[in-house]
Amino acid sequence: MNHPSPLTSAYLRFLQLINTIEALPGLNELAANEKALFDSVLVHWSKGHPLTVRMAIGQELLGSPATLHKRLKRLIAKDLILTRYQGGDKRTKYLEPSEKGLAYVEWLDSNMSTAQAGLTLSHKSS
């Protein structure tokens, strides 16, 4: 068997890490499609360019506008994201993670660090 390239090895370790994290208790709060939308909101917000509701429901790869609107409502109901107006324009709602959403991300980070340490140890011992 050929040894995988460093990039392939890194990607495989990443997949193992994600699988370890997703198996943790507490992640059942989000369905995979809700998590994908939450991740999209997070990424845009973290870059200083929060998504508007219109932009979020226009992400065709994640679903139809009606489906994405329902997912946004569920994420808001779960208190993971919130909407804000910017400036005096009350027509455009911007999406950002709530305090609970940011706490969720910090929880994931903590567990990812723990899982990564475990994977590193098991990788070194094999």
JSON list of C-alpha atoms in Angstrom, two decimals:
[
{"chain": "A", "resi": 1, "resn": "MET", "atom": "CA", "xyz": [0.00, 0.00, 0.00]},
{"chain": "A", "resi": 2, "resn": "ASN", "atom": "CA", "xyz": [1.29, 3.46, -0.89]},
{"chain": "A", "resi": 3, "resn": "HIS", "atom": "CA", "xyz": [1.76, 5.94, 1.90]},
{"chain": "A", "resi": 4, "resn": "PRO", "atom": "CA", "xyz": [-0.61, 8.87, 1.54]},
{"chain": "A", "resi": 5, "resn": "SER", "atom": "CA", "xyz": [0.77, 12.32, 0.76]},
{"chain": "A", "resi": 6, "resn": "PRO", "atom": "CA", "xyz": [1.10, 14.79, 3.65]},
{"chain": "A", "resi": 7, "resn": "LEU", "atom": "CA", "xyz": [-2.00, 16.60, 2.41]},
{"chain": "A", "resi": 8, "resn": "THR", "atom": "CA", "xyz": [-3.99, 13.37, 2.25]},
{"chain": "A", "resi": 9, "resn": "SER", "atom": "CA", "xyz": [-2.76, 12.40, 5.72]},
{"chain": "A", "resi": 10, "resn": "ALA", "atom": "CA", "xyz": [-3.77, 15.80, 7.10]},
{"chain": "A", "resi": 11, "resn": "TYR", "atom": "CA", "xyz": [-7.22, 15.51, 5.53]},
{"chain": "A", "resi": 12, "resn": "LEU", "atom": "CA", "xyz": [-7.71, 12.00, 6.90]},
{"chain": "A", "resi": 13, "resn": "ARG", "atom": "CA", "xyz": [-6.73, 13.20, 10.40]},
{"chain": "A", "resi": 14, "resn": "PHE", "atom": "CA", "xyz": [-9.21, 16.07, 9.97]},
{"chain": "A", "resi": 15, "resn": "LEU", "atom": "CA", "xyz": [-11.99, 13.60, 9.08]},
{"chain": "A", "resi": 16, "resn": "GLN", "atom": "CA", "xyz": [-11.13, 11.44, 12.10]},
{"chain": "A", "resi": 17, "resn": "LEU", "atom": "CA", "xyz": [-11.26, 14.54, 14.28]},
{"chain": "A", "resi": 18, "resn": "ILE", "atom": "CA", "xyz": [-14.64, 15.59, 12.91]},
{"chain": "A", "resi": 19, "resn": "ASN", "atom": "CA", "xyz": [-16.03, 12.07, 13.40]},
{"chain": "A", "resi": 20, "resn": "THR", "atom": "CA", "xyz": [-14.78, 12.05, 16.98]},
{"chain": "A", "resi": 21, "resn": "ILE", "atom": "CA", "xyz": [-16.35, 15.44, 17.69]},
{"chain": "A", "resi": 22, "resn": "GLU", "atom": "CA", "xyz": [-19.67, 14.55, 16.05]},
{"chain": "A", "resi": 23, "resn": "ALA", "atom": "CA", "xyz": [-19.95, 11.45, 18.22]},
{"chain": "A", "resi": 24, "resn": "LEU", "atom": "CA", "xyz": [-19.87, 13.54, 21.40]},
{"chain": "A", "resi": 25, "resn": "PRO", "atom": "CA", "xyz": [-23.06, 13.95, 23.42]},
{"chain": "A", "resi": 26, "resn": "GLY", "atom": "CA", "xyz": [-24.65, 17.37, 23.00]},
{"chain": "A", "resi": 27, "resn": "LEU", "atom": "CA", "xyz": [-24.32, 17.60, 19.23]},
{"chain": "A", "resi": 28, "resn": "ASN", "atom": "CA", "xyz": [-27.74, 16.12, 18.66]},
{"chain": "A", "resi": 29, "resn": "GLU", "atom": "CA", "xyz": [-29.17, 19.62, 19.14]},
{"chain": "A", "resi": 30, "resn": "LEU", "atom": "CA", "xyz": [-28.34, 20.43, 15.52]},
{"chain": "A", "resi": 31, "resn": "ALA", "atom": "CA", "xyz": [-29.26, 18.46, 12.44]},
{"chain": "A", "resi": 32, "resn": "ALA", "atom": "CA", "xyz": [-26.49, 18.31, 9.84]},
{"chain": "A", "resi": 33, "resn": "ASN", "atom": "CA", "xyz": [-28.26, 20.74, 7.53]},
{"chain": "A", "resi": 34, "resn": "GLU", "atom": "CA", "xyz": [-28.85, 23.20, 10.39]},
{"chain": "A", "resi": 35, "resn": "LYS", "atom": "CA", "xyz": [-25.20, 22.93, 11.34]},
{"chain": "A", "resi": 36, "resn": "ALA", "atom": "CA", "xyz": [-24.15, 23.73, 7.76]},
{"chain": "A", "resi": 37, "resn": "LEU", "atom": "CA", "xyz": [-26.26, 26.90, 7.83]},
{"chain": "A", "resi": 38, "resn": "PHE", "atom": "CA", "xyz": [-24.99, 27.82, 11.31]},
{"chain": "A", "resi": 39, "resn": "ASP", "atom": "CA", "xyz": [-21.41, 27.31, 10.08]},
{"chain": "A", "resi": 40, "resn": "SER", "atom": "CA", "xyz": [-22.08, 29.59, 7.11]},
{"chain": "A", "resi": 41, "resn": "VAL", "atom": "CA", "xyz": [-23.44, 32.31, 9.41]},
{"chain": "A", "resi": 42, "resn": "LEU", "atom": "CA", "xyz": [-20.37, 31.92, 11.65]},
{"chain": "A", "resi": 43, "resn": "VAL", "atom": "CA", "xyz": [-17.84, 32.08, 8.83]},
{"chain": "A", "resi": 44, "resn": "HIS", "atom": "CA", "xyz": [-19.31, 35.24, 7.32]},
{"chain": "A", "resi": 45, "resn": "TRP", "atom": "CA", "xyz": [-19.71, 36.89, 10.73]},
{"chain": "A", "resi": 46, "resn": "SER", "atom": "CA", "xyz": [-16.13, 36.03, 11.72]},
{"chain": "A", "resi": 47, "resn": "LYS", "atom": "CA", "xyz": [-14.84, 37.75, 8.57]},
{"chain": "A", "resi": 48, "resn": "GLY", "atom": "CA", "xyz": [-16.71, 40.93, 9.49]},
{"chain": "A", "resi": 49, "resn": "HIS", "atom": "CA", "xyz": [-19.25, 40.47, 6.69]},
{"chain": "A", "resi": 50, "resn": "PRO", "atom": "CA", "xyz": [-22.37, 39.04, 8.34]},
{"chain": "A", "resi": 51, "resn": "LEU", "atom": "CA", "xyz": [-24.94, 37.41, 6.11]},
{"chain": "A", "resi": 52, "resn": "THR", "atom": "CA", "xyz": [-28.26, 39.07, 5.62]},
{"chain": "A", "resi": 53, "resn": "VAL", "atom": "CA", "xyz": [-31.34, 36.89, 5.84]},
{"chain": "A", "resi": 54, "resn": "ARG", "atom": "CA", "xyz": [-31.72, 37.29, 2.08]},
{"chain": "A", "resi": 55, "resn": "MET", "atom": "CA", "xyz": [-28.14, 36.14, 1.46]},
{"chain": "A", "resi": 56, "resn": "ALA", "atom": "CA", "xyz": [-28.56, 33.17, 3.82]},
{"chain": "A", "resi": 57, "resn": "ILE", "atom": "CA", "xyz": [-31.71, 31.90, 2.13]},
{"chain": "A", "resi": 58, "resn": "GLY", "atom": "CA", "xyz": [-30.05, 32.37, -1.25]},
{"chain": "A", "resi": 59, "resn": "GLN", "atom": "CA", "xyz": [-27.41, 29.70, -0.62]},
{"chain": "A", "resi": 60, "resn": "GLU", "atom": "CA", "xyz": [-28.66, 27.18, -3.15]},
{"chain": "A", "resi": 61, "resn": "LEU", "atom": "CA", "xyz": [-26.14, 24.51, -2.14]},
{"chain": "A", "resi": 62, "resn": "LEU", "atom": "CA", "xyz": [-27.73, 24.34, 1.31]},
{"chain": "A", "resi": 63, "resn": "GLY", "atom": "CA", "xyz": [-31.34, 24.11, 0.19]},
{"chain": "A", "resi": 64, "resn": "SER", "atom": "CA", "xyz": [-34.27, 26.01, -1.27]},
{"chain": "A", "resi": 65, "resn": "PRO", "atom": "CA", "xyz": [-35.08, 29.49, 0.05]},
{"chain": "A", "resi": 66, "resn": "ALA", "atom": "CA", "xyz": [-38.16, 28.17, 1.87]},
{"chain": "A", "resi": 67, "resn": "THR", "atom": "CA", "xyz": [-36.19, 25.36, 3.49]},
{"chain": "A", "resi": 68, "resn": "LEU", "atom": "CA", "xyz": [-33.36, 27.68, 4.51]},
{"chain": "A", "resi": 69, "resn": "HIS", "atom": "CA", "xyz": [-35.85, 30.14, 5.97]},
{"chain": "A", "resi": 70, "resn": "LYS", "atom": "CA", "xyz": [-37.28, 27.35, 8.15]},
{"chain": "A", "resi": 71, "resn": "ARG", "atom": "CA", "xyz": [-33.76, 26.37, 9.24]},
{"chain": "A", "resi": 72, "resn": "LEU", "atom": "CA", "xyz": [-32.98, 29.98, 10.14]},
{"chain": "A", "resi": 73, "resn": "LYS", "atom": "CA", "xyz": [-36.15, 30.09, 12.25]},
{"chain": "A", "resi": 74, "resn": "ARG", "atom": "CA", "xyz": [-35.07, 26.88, 14.02]},
{"chain": "A", "resi": 75, "resn": "LEU", "atom": "CA", "xyz": [-31.58, 28.25, 14.69]},
{"chain": "A", "resi": 76, "resn": "ILE", "atom": "CA", "xyz": [-33.13, 31.44, 16.09]},
{"chain": "A", "resi": 77, "resn": "ALA", "atom": "CA", "xyz": [-35.59, 29.40, 18.21]},
{"chain": "A", "resi": 78, "resn": "LYS", "atom": "CA", "xyz": [-32.65, 27.36, 19.56]},
{"chain": "A", "resi": 79, "resn": "ASP", "atom": "CA", "xyz": [-30.99, 30.68, 20.42]},
{"chain": "A", "resi": 80, "resn": "LEU", "atom": "CA", "xyz": [-27.89, 29.89, 18.35]},
{"chain": "A", "resi": 81, "resn": "ILE", "atom": "CA", "xyz": [-28.20, 32.89, 16.03]},
{"chain": "A", "resi": 82, "resn": "LEU", "atom": "CA", "xyz": [-29.93, 36.23, 16.19]},
{"chain": "A", "resi": 83, "resn": "THR", "atom": "CA", "xyz": [-30.85, 38.99, 13.79]},
{"chain": "A", "resi": 84, "resn": "ARG", "atom": "CA", "xyz": [-29.77, 42.60, 14.02]},
{"chain": "A", "resi": 85, "resn": "TYR", "atom": "CA", "xyz": [-30.37, 45.73, 12.05]},
{"chain": "A", "resi": 86, "resn": "GLN", "atom": "CA", "xyz": [-27.38, 47.87, 11.17]},
{"chain": "A", "resi": 87, "resn": "GLY", "atom": "CA", "xyz": [-27.66, 51.63, 11.06]},
{"chain": "A", "resi": 88, "resn": "GLY", "atom": "CA", "xyz": [-31.01, 53.23, 10.44]},
{"chain": "A", "resi": 89, "resn": "ASP", "atom": "CA", "xyz": [-32.10, 50.75, 7.76]},
{"chain": "A", "resi": 90, "resn": "LYS", "atom": "CA", "xyz": [-34.78, 48.52, 9.28]},
{"chain": "A", "resi": 91, "resn": "ARG", "atom": "CA", "xyz": [-35.36, 46.61, 6.04]},
{"chain": "A", "resi": 92, "resn": "THR", "atom": "CA", "xyz": [-32.22, 44.45, 6.17]},
{"chain": "A", "resi": 93, "resn": "LYS", "atom": "CA", "xyz": [-31.64, 41.90, 8.94]},
{"chain": "A", "resi": 94, "resn": "TYR", "atom": "CA", "xyz": [-28.11, 40.68, 9.55]},
{"chain": "A", "resi": 95, "resn": "LEU", "atom": "CA", "xyz": [-27.37, 37.30, 11.10]},
{"chain": "A", "resi": 96, "resn": "GLU", "atom": "CA", "xyz": [-24.83, 36.66, 13.85]},
{"chain": "A", "resi": 97, "resn": "PRO", "atom": "CA", "xyz": [-24.19, 34.02, 16.47]},
{"chain": "A", "resi": 98, "resn": "SER", "atom": "CA", "xyz": [-25.85, 34.56, 19.82]},
{"chain": "A", "resi": 99, "resn": "GLU", "atom": "CA", "xyz": [-24.05, 34.16, 23.15]},
{"chain": "A", "resi": 100, "resn": "LYS", "atom": "CA", "xyz": [-25.28, 30.56, 23.22]},
{"chain": "A", "resi": 101, "resn": "GLY", "atom": "CA", "xyz": [-24.04, 30.07, 19.65]},
{"chain": "A", "resi": 102, "resn": "LEU", "atom": "CA", "xyz": [-20.59, 31.36, 20.58]},
{"chain": "A", "resi": 103, "resn": "ALA", "atom": "CA", "xyz": [-20.58, 29.17, 23.71]},
{"chain": "A", "resi": 104, "resn": "TYR", "atom": "CA", "xyz": [-21.38, 26.21, 21.45]},
{"chain": "A", "resi": 105, "resn": "VAL", "atom": "CA", "xyz": [-18.38, 27.08, 19.25]},
{"chain": "A", "resi": 106, "resn": "GLU", "atom": "CA", "xyz": [-16.14, 27.35, 22.33]},
{"chain": "A", "resi": 107, "resn": "TRP", "atom": "CA", "xyz": [-17.43, 23.95, 23.51]},
{"chain": "A", "resi": 108, "resn": "LEU", "atom": "CA", "xyz": [-16.59, 22.49, 20.09]},
{"chain": "A", "resi": 109, "resn": "ASP", "atom": "CA", "xyz": [-13.13, 24.05, 20.24]},
{"chain": "A", "resi": 110, "resn": "SER", "atom": "CA", "xyz": [-12.47, 22.56, 23.65]},
{"chain": "A", "resi": 111, "resn": "ASN", "atom": "CA", "xyz": [-13.59, 19.12, 22.55]},
{"chain": "A", "resi": 112, "resn": "MET", "atom": "CA", "xyz": [-11.69, 19.40, 19.29]},
{"chain": "A", "resi": 113, "resn": "SER", "atom": "CA", "xyz": [-8.48, 20.11, 21.20]},
{"chain": "A", "resi": 114, "resn": "THR", "atom": "CA", "xyz": [-9.10, 17.07, 23.40]},
{"chain": "A", "resi": 115, "resn": "ALA", "atom": "CA", "xyz": [-9.92, 14.88, 20.41]},
{"chain": "A", "resi": 116, "resn": "GLN", "atom": "CA", "xyz": [-6.89, 16.14, 18.50]},
{"chain": "A", "resi": 117, "resn": "ALA", "atom": "CA", "xyz": [-4.62, 15.32, 21.42]},
{"chain": "A", "resi": 118, "resn": "GLY", "atom": "CA", "xyz": [-6.09, 11.81, 21.55]},
{"chain": "A", "resi": 119, "resn": "LEU", "atom": "CA", "xyz": [-5.65, 11.32, 17.80]},
{"chain": "A", "resi": 120, "resn": "THR", "atom": "CA", "xyz": [-2.08, 12.57, 17.96]},
{"chain": "A", "resi": 121, "resn": "LEU", "atom": "CA", "xyz": [-1.26, 10.10, 20.72]},
{"chain": "A", "resi": 122, "resn": "SER", "atom": "CA", "xyz": [-2.89, 7.18, 18.89]},
{"chain": "A", "resi": 123, "resn": "HIS", "atom": "CA", "xyz": [-1.18, 8.18, 15.63]},
{"chain": "A", "resi": 124, "resn": "LYS", "atom": "CA", "xyz": [2.26, 8.26, 17.31]},
{"chain": "A", "resi": 125, "resn": "SER", "atom": "CA", "xyz": [1.75, 4.89, 18.95]},
{"chain": "A", "resi": 126, "resn": "SER", "atom": "CA", "xyz": [0.77, 3.14, 15.69]}
]
